[in-house]
RNA sequence: GCGGACGUGGCGAAACCGGUAGACGCAGCGGACUUAAAAUCCGCUUCCCGUUUGGGAGUGCGGGUUCGAGUCCCGCCGUCCGCACCA
């Protein structure tokens, strides 16, 4: 009998057999209960990394387990194939983004195949192919027809040297990543989706997602950011007279601004307002700037900082006093009007009433510009001066006229009521959630199916002319959008009037592609995006698995997109993901050479306690354990590991030790341990001689407790606990003497490990002479009578400290337990004849004696 | 800045509803087998004191509730993640 498991042979053999038998093809017409298991599809960067392996292994274990428990399982795979890296590669390596992407997909598919995942490859899709994005264009037009798509001006990061739009990640310290030029904010006319129409529904829907992690729901709730407050007007006291002439746009609505409209979630603090601040992009700021060079320069400066919220909120608070005053609606006091860099144009009205005593940003600003900081809320009703920290807690209103003495909530209501009665404001709900800007000024994305005509305006491409296919003949020699400068592509006739017109050259955000791929997996007809009836059979997805980094955007956009399709009458589903799991990253130690360069794990050798450079013997500095990344070189290639240990050992390691939601540190000794265990299993299976004599009740108990426990752990995705239980069972089997029970345990063990190490399990079954495939086998049945032990160990405590343990029959009455515990030698010695004051007995658990 | 999560041996961790802290794995130490090595098997392994029986301390820090706290409450400290054009 061979002692060593040969994974390379076994992996290939069983992968071929599963393929031939189409074992994992999902049947749309099955009568079994359905289970849709999905992992977030990968971006085809070129190579899969260990993080993918972990993600897909988890999904695979669940998919295989569900098959064993009688489900018809849909477990598909595809490629999130549009996006910037392909264009960067095109610029750097002079390859076409399509060529680069498709060859990456081929490589990664081969890598995934080697891991033996139970995937239905017949449903594979890539978002960069016209048969996918063409259907996406059709859906986009449906949304347009239903009023969910519109255009508006919005700011982008503009690199004035490269003449191109930059993503936030391409802006480093306010400068373009390639050119190093200071980035400007520039306004462009862009496409938006009305996600805000669904803000309430997206928020409400969260409460029904009981199989989502609470933290993700909370993150989405905060992101949607419902806040109720008062929108109201400050009259402008002294608008500059020359304003009318200076008005640059000629828009008559802007000719005579008389008020500044603000929104506040704290109308109760209105008597503490000491100034009003508006965003640099606020129309009034722009009007004033036209006539004030210093203000204009200040607004320019604001525009040059990044568009990211983190940049805006961490930079030093700065403002410009416009010299204009506004009038407090209650007191009539004149408050200075500032333009400030911390006011966001996109939130509320782009203008705020600033109450320094009760808002930290306002306080920082007020200290810097020596403005008053009157307190209006006090926890104890006393008027203590404000220090360096704004008071945002509950309390009683003071210094506040008619609301004095009220608590915060009552005061809010009172101010709103008065504003509404007097007609200068109204209670309003404001959302932090903004409409989804989907325009990207890039080539490698889904073309937005619209045509611009001088006469007819923006005209949708007729559906029978879809897909609008990306031109292949493009160059990336110069920056900017190749669609923009393509000689012919954008020149088309208007579908309405037939005159010469221009195609839209913006493409869709790749988050659109990933907002419905799970729908297309469930059914993919040629002539429409999906088949309603078939797709609805599979949706919602029972278990969706992916990284926490998608907690907000991808998951929220997909929830919105599904609602949008529902709104258009295309699908009867609103929530696409019934169950969600967010897994942790794979991390690795980092190494640095004496000259401070990062070293890859294979360049480093362990000598005793220390690490040295393998070639030179120089000492290596051991860095922190961090997320695997190319820049720190702390990566391992799944292919190399599979070559060395086979798919099963890698899969086993991915599931072992760390809880799946936490980070998993990759270690060479860890994968070695997994490899040793697969061999231990193999020895158990290959040495198994069938024994029909003798029962081993202890082993049977352990076996059935393990069957039950592993099933529950897999359902809960607690793979590390399932692994530990399998180790315990394996240890118990190895220690057990030959018996019919032991033979049964070995055979059953092959089924228990099958979802995790499927190749080994198939090989074991074949070796043991069992008919059929493990892939088609059922999960072993549990005998409930064997789940309970008949003896229990009772902890005997004196004053809460463990002094002894006694092993007794299960279910012993309290007084018996008390007697036995008092008689336990170490207990008797500790209490030393003293009379117990009190004895606490928890049946089958412990006895605690208080003296 | 705002929001969120996490903190238990040398390391990854487990611990049900508040009831024997450290299961299981890694690393380490000792031993068996071997000419030797690899592989494998057996034993030990939270820390401190003690020859053993045993005793003391211990779940980031400081308090509290309780017969009993890793778990509940209050206050700190530290680390990591997200923040709308990366996917």
mmCIF file of N, CA and C in Angstrom, chain A residues 138-184:
data_model
loop_
_atom_site.group_PDB
_atom_site.id
_atom_site.type_symbol
_atom_site.label_atom_id
_atom_site.label_comp_id
_atom_site.label_asym_id
_atom_site.label_seq_id
_atom_site.Cartn_x
_atom_site.Cartn_y
_atom_site.Cartn_z
ATOM 1 N N UNK A 138 -28.553 47.647 -22.144
ATOM 2 C CA UNK A 138 -30.018 47.538 -22.256
ATOM 3 C C UNK A 138 -30.672 47.869 -20.914
ATOM 4 N N UNK A 139 -30.085 47.346 -19.825
ATOM 5 C CA UNK A 139 -30.638 47.635 -18.496
ATOM 6 C C UNK A 139 -30.507 49.122 -18.167
ATOM 7 N N UNK A 140 -29.390 49.702 -18.565
ATOM 8 C CA UNK A 140 -29.162 51.132 -18.306
ATOM 9 C C UNK A 140 -30.248 51.958 -19.001
ATOM 10 N N UNK A 141 -30.602 51.548 -20.225
ATOM 11 C CA UNK A 141 -31.673 52.252 -20.954
ATOM 12 C C UNK A 141 -33.019 52.057 -20.257
ATOM 13 N N UNK A 142 -33.241 50.838 -19.714
ATOM 14 C CA UNK A 142 -34.481 50.616 -18.955
ATOM 15 C C UNK A 142 -34.548 51.567 -17.762
ATOM 16 N N UNK A 143 -33.448 51.707 -17.066
ATOM 17 C CA UNK A 143 -33.422 52.613 -15.922
ATOM 18 C C UNK A 143 -33.684 54.051 -16.373
ATOM 19 N N UNK A 144 -33.102 54.400 -17.534
ATOM 20 C CA UNK A 144 -33.292 55.749 -18.095
ATOM 21 C C UNK A 144 -34.776 55.997 -18.383
ATOM 22 N N UNK A 145 -35.398 55.004 -19.027
ATOM 23 C CA UNK A 145 -36.819 55.155 -19.363
ATOM 24 C C UNK A 145 -37.679 55.287 -18.111
ATOM 25 N N UNK A 146 -37.214 54.708 -17.025
ATOM 26 C CA UNK A 146 -37.987 54.782 -15.792
ATOM 27 C C UNK A 146 -37.540 55.931 -14.882
ATOM 28 N N UNK A 147 -36.807 56.863 -15.471
ATOM 29 C CA UNK A 147 -36.486 58.080 -14.743
ATOM 30 C C UNK A 147 -35.432 57.941 -13.668
ATOM 31 N N UNK A 148 -34.594 56.903 -13.743
ATOM 32 C CA UNK A 148 -33.586 56.711 -12.705
ATOM 33 C C UNK A 148 -32.199 57.174 -13.148
ATOM 34 N N UNK A 149 -32.110 57.718 -14.374
ATOM 35 C CA UNK A 149 -30.819 58.147 -14.899
ATOM 36 C C UNK A 149 -30.926 59.626 -15.269
ATOM 37 N N UNK A 150 -29.930 60.415 -14.901
ATOM 38 C CA UNK A 150 -29.937 61.812 -15.331
ATOM 39 C C UNK A 150 -28.510 62.323 -15.421
ATOM 40 N N UNK A 151 -28.393 63.532 -15.956
ATOM 41 C CA UNK A 151 -27.065 64.135 -16.078
ATOM 42 C C UNK A 151 -26.985 65.398 -15.236
ATOM 43 N N UNK A 152 -25.825 65.608 -14.625
ATOM 44 C CA UNK A 152 -25.611 66.889 -13.947
ATOM 45 C C UNK A 152 -24.118 67.170 -13.883
ATOM 46 N N UNK A 153 -23.820 68.398 -13.526
ATOM 47 C CA UNK A 153 -22.412 68.785 -13.394
ATOM 48 C C UNK A 153 -21.850 68.247 -12.086
ATOM 49 N N UNK A 154 -20.640 67.778 -12.150
ATOM 50 C CA UNK A 154 -20.015 67.295 -10.937
ATOM 51 C C UNK A 154 -18.501 67.398 -11.064
ATOM 52 N N UNK A 155 -17.868 67.550 -9.918
ATOM 53 C CA UNK A 155 -16.425 67.808 -9.917
ATOM 54 C C UNK A 155 -15.613 66.513 -10.027
ATOM 55 N N UNK A 156 -14.514 66.607 -10.757
ATOM 56 C CA UNK A 156 -13.572 65.483 -10.837
ATOM 57 C C UNK A 156 -12.176 65.996 -10.487
ATOM 58 N N UNK A 157 -11.263 65.054 -10.212
ATOM 59 C CA UNK A 157 -9.858 65.415 -10.031
ATOM 60 C C UNK A 157 -9.235 65.572 -11.414
ATOM 61 N N UNK A 158 -8.713 66.755 -11.691
ATOM 62 C CA UNK A 158 -8.167 67.000 -13.032
ATOM 63 C C UNK A 158 -6.668 67.217 -12.939
ATOM 64 N N UNK A 159 -5.937 66.419 -13.729
ATOM 65 C CA UNK A 159 -4.490 66.570 -13.792
ATOM 66 C C UNK A 159 -4.177 67.492 -14.965
ATOM 67 N N UNK A 160 -3.720 68.725 -14.690
ATOM 68 C CA UNK A 160 -3.564 69.701 -15.771
ATOM 69 C C UNK A 160 -2.382 69.391 -16.689
ATOM 70 N N UNK A 161 -1.452 68.551 -16.262
ATOM 71 C CA UNK A 161 -0.311 68.220 -17.118
ATOM 72 C C UNK A 161 -0.652 67.035 -18.013
ATOM 73 N N UNK A 162 -1.168 65.972 -17.396
ATOM 74 C CA UNK A 162 -1.545 64.799 -18.185
ATOM 75 C C UNK A 162 -2.869 65.003 -18.915
ATOM 76 N N UNK A 163 -3.562 66.093 -18.619
ATOM 77 C CA UNK A 163 -4.846 66.398 -19.256
ATOM 78 C C UNK A 163 -5.829 65.238 -19.104
ATOM 79 N N UNK A 164 -5.903 64.729 -17.902
ATOM 80 C CA UNK A 164 -6.743 63.550 -17.701
ATOM 81 C C UNK A 164 -7.423 63.603 -16.334
ATOM 82 N N UNK A 165 -8.509 62.850 -16.214
ATOM 83 C CA UNK A 165 -9.223 62.757 -14.950
ATOM 84 C C UNK A 165 -8.558 61.683 -14.094
ATOM 85 N N UNK A 166 -8.375 61.982 -12.829
ATOM 86 C CA UNK A 166 -7.714 61.025 -11.940
ATOM 87 C C UNK A 166 -8.707 60.434 -10.946
ATOM 88 N N UNK A 167 -8.509 59.166 -10.640
ATOM 89 C CA UNK A 167 -9.235 58.531 -9.544
ATOM 90 C C UNK A 167 -8.655 59.040 -8.228
ATOM 91 N N UNK A 168 -9.422 58.939 -7.138
ATOM 92 C CA UNK A 168 -8.908 59.397 -5.844
ATOM 93 C C UNK A 168 -7.587 58.730 -5.513
ATOM 94 N N UNK A 169 -7.462 57.442 -5.836
ATOM 95 C CA UNK A 169 -6.227 56.737 -5.465
ATOM 96 C C UNK A 169 -5.039 57.194 -6.300
ATOM 97 N N UNK A 170 -5.317 57.926 -7.387
ATOM 98 C CA UNK A 170 -4.224 58.436 -8.211
ATOM 99 C C UNK A 170 -3.791 59.830 -7.767
ATOM 100 N N UNK A 171 -4.464 60.342 -6.742
ATOM 101 C CA UNK A 171 -4.096 61.650 -6.202
ATOM 102 C C UNK A 171 -3.332 61.412 -4.912
ATOM 103 N N UNK A 172 -2.057 61.810 -4.912
ATOM 104 C CA UNK A 172 -1.241 61.598 -3.723
ATOM 105 C C UNK A 172 -0.790 62.954 -3.206
ATOM 106 N N UNK A 173 -1.181 63.284 -1.991
ATOM 107 C CA UNK A 173 -0.910 64.595 -1.388
ATOM 108 C C UNK A 173 -1.332 65.733 -2.313
ATOM 109 N N UNK A 174 -2.474 65.574 -2.938
ATOM 110 C CA UNK A 174 -2.991 66.645 -3.784
ATOM 111 C C UNK A 174 -2.309 66.763 -5.133
ATOM 112 N N UNK A 175 -1.456 65.767 -5.454
ATOM 113 C CA UNK A 175 -0.749 65.824 -6.738
ATOM 114 C C UNK A 175 -1.021 64.573 -7.576
ATOM 115 N N UNK A 176 -0.965 64.728 -8.891
ATOM 116 C CA UNK A 176 -1.173 63.595 -9.794
ATOM 117 C C UNK A 176 -0.069 62.569 -9.631
ATOM 118 N N UNK A 177 -0.424 61.289 -9.637
ATOM 119 C CA UNK A 177 0.566 60.236 -9.341
ATOM 120 C C UNK A 177 1.633 60.115 -10.420
ATOM 121 N N UNK A 178 1.289 60.448 -11.681
ATOM 122 C CA UNK A 178 2.292 60.333 -12.744
ATOM 123 C C UNK A 178 3.015 61.644 -12.963
ATOM 124 N N UNK A 179 2.209 62.736 -13.088
ATOM 125 C CA UNK A 179 2.789 64.021 -13.470
ATOM 126 C C UNK A 179 3.365 64.763 -12.271
ATOM 127 N N UNK A 180 2.824 64.528 -11.087
ATOM 128 C CA UNK A 180 3.260 65.278 -9.915
ATOM 129 C C UNK A 180 2.691 66.689 -9.876
ATOM 130 N N UNK A 181 1.840 67.017 -10.833
ATOM 131 C CA UNK A 181 1.261 68.365 -10.886
ATOM 132 C C UNK A 181 0.138 68.484 -9.873
ATOM 133 N N UNK A 182 -0.040 69.660 -9.282
ATOM 134 C CA UNK A 182 -1.164 69.844 -8.355
ATOM 135 C C UNK A 182 -2.487 69.578 -9.063
ATOM 136 N N UNK A 183 -3.320 68.795 -8.400
ATOM 137 C CA UNK A 183 -4.582 68.386 -9.013
ATOM 138 C C UNK A 183 -5.625 69.482 -8.817
ATOM 139 N N UNK A 184 -6.415 69.703 -9.840
ATOM 140 C CA UNK A 184 -7.502 70.684 -9.733
ATOM 141 C C UNK A 184 -8.831 69.961 -9.719
#
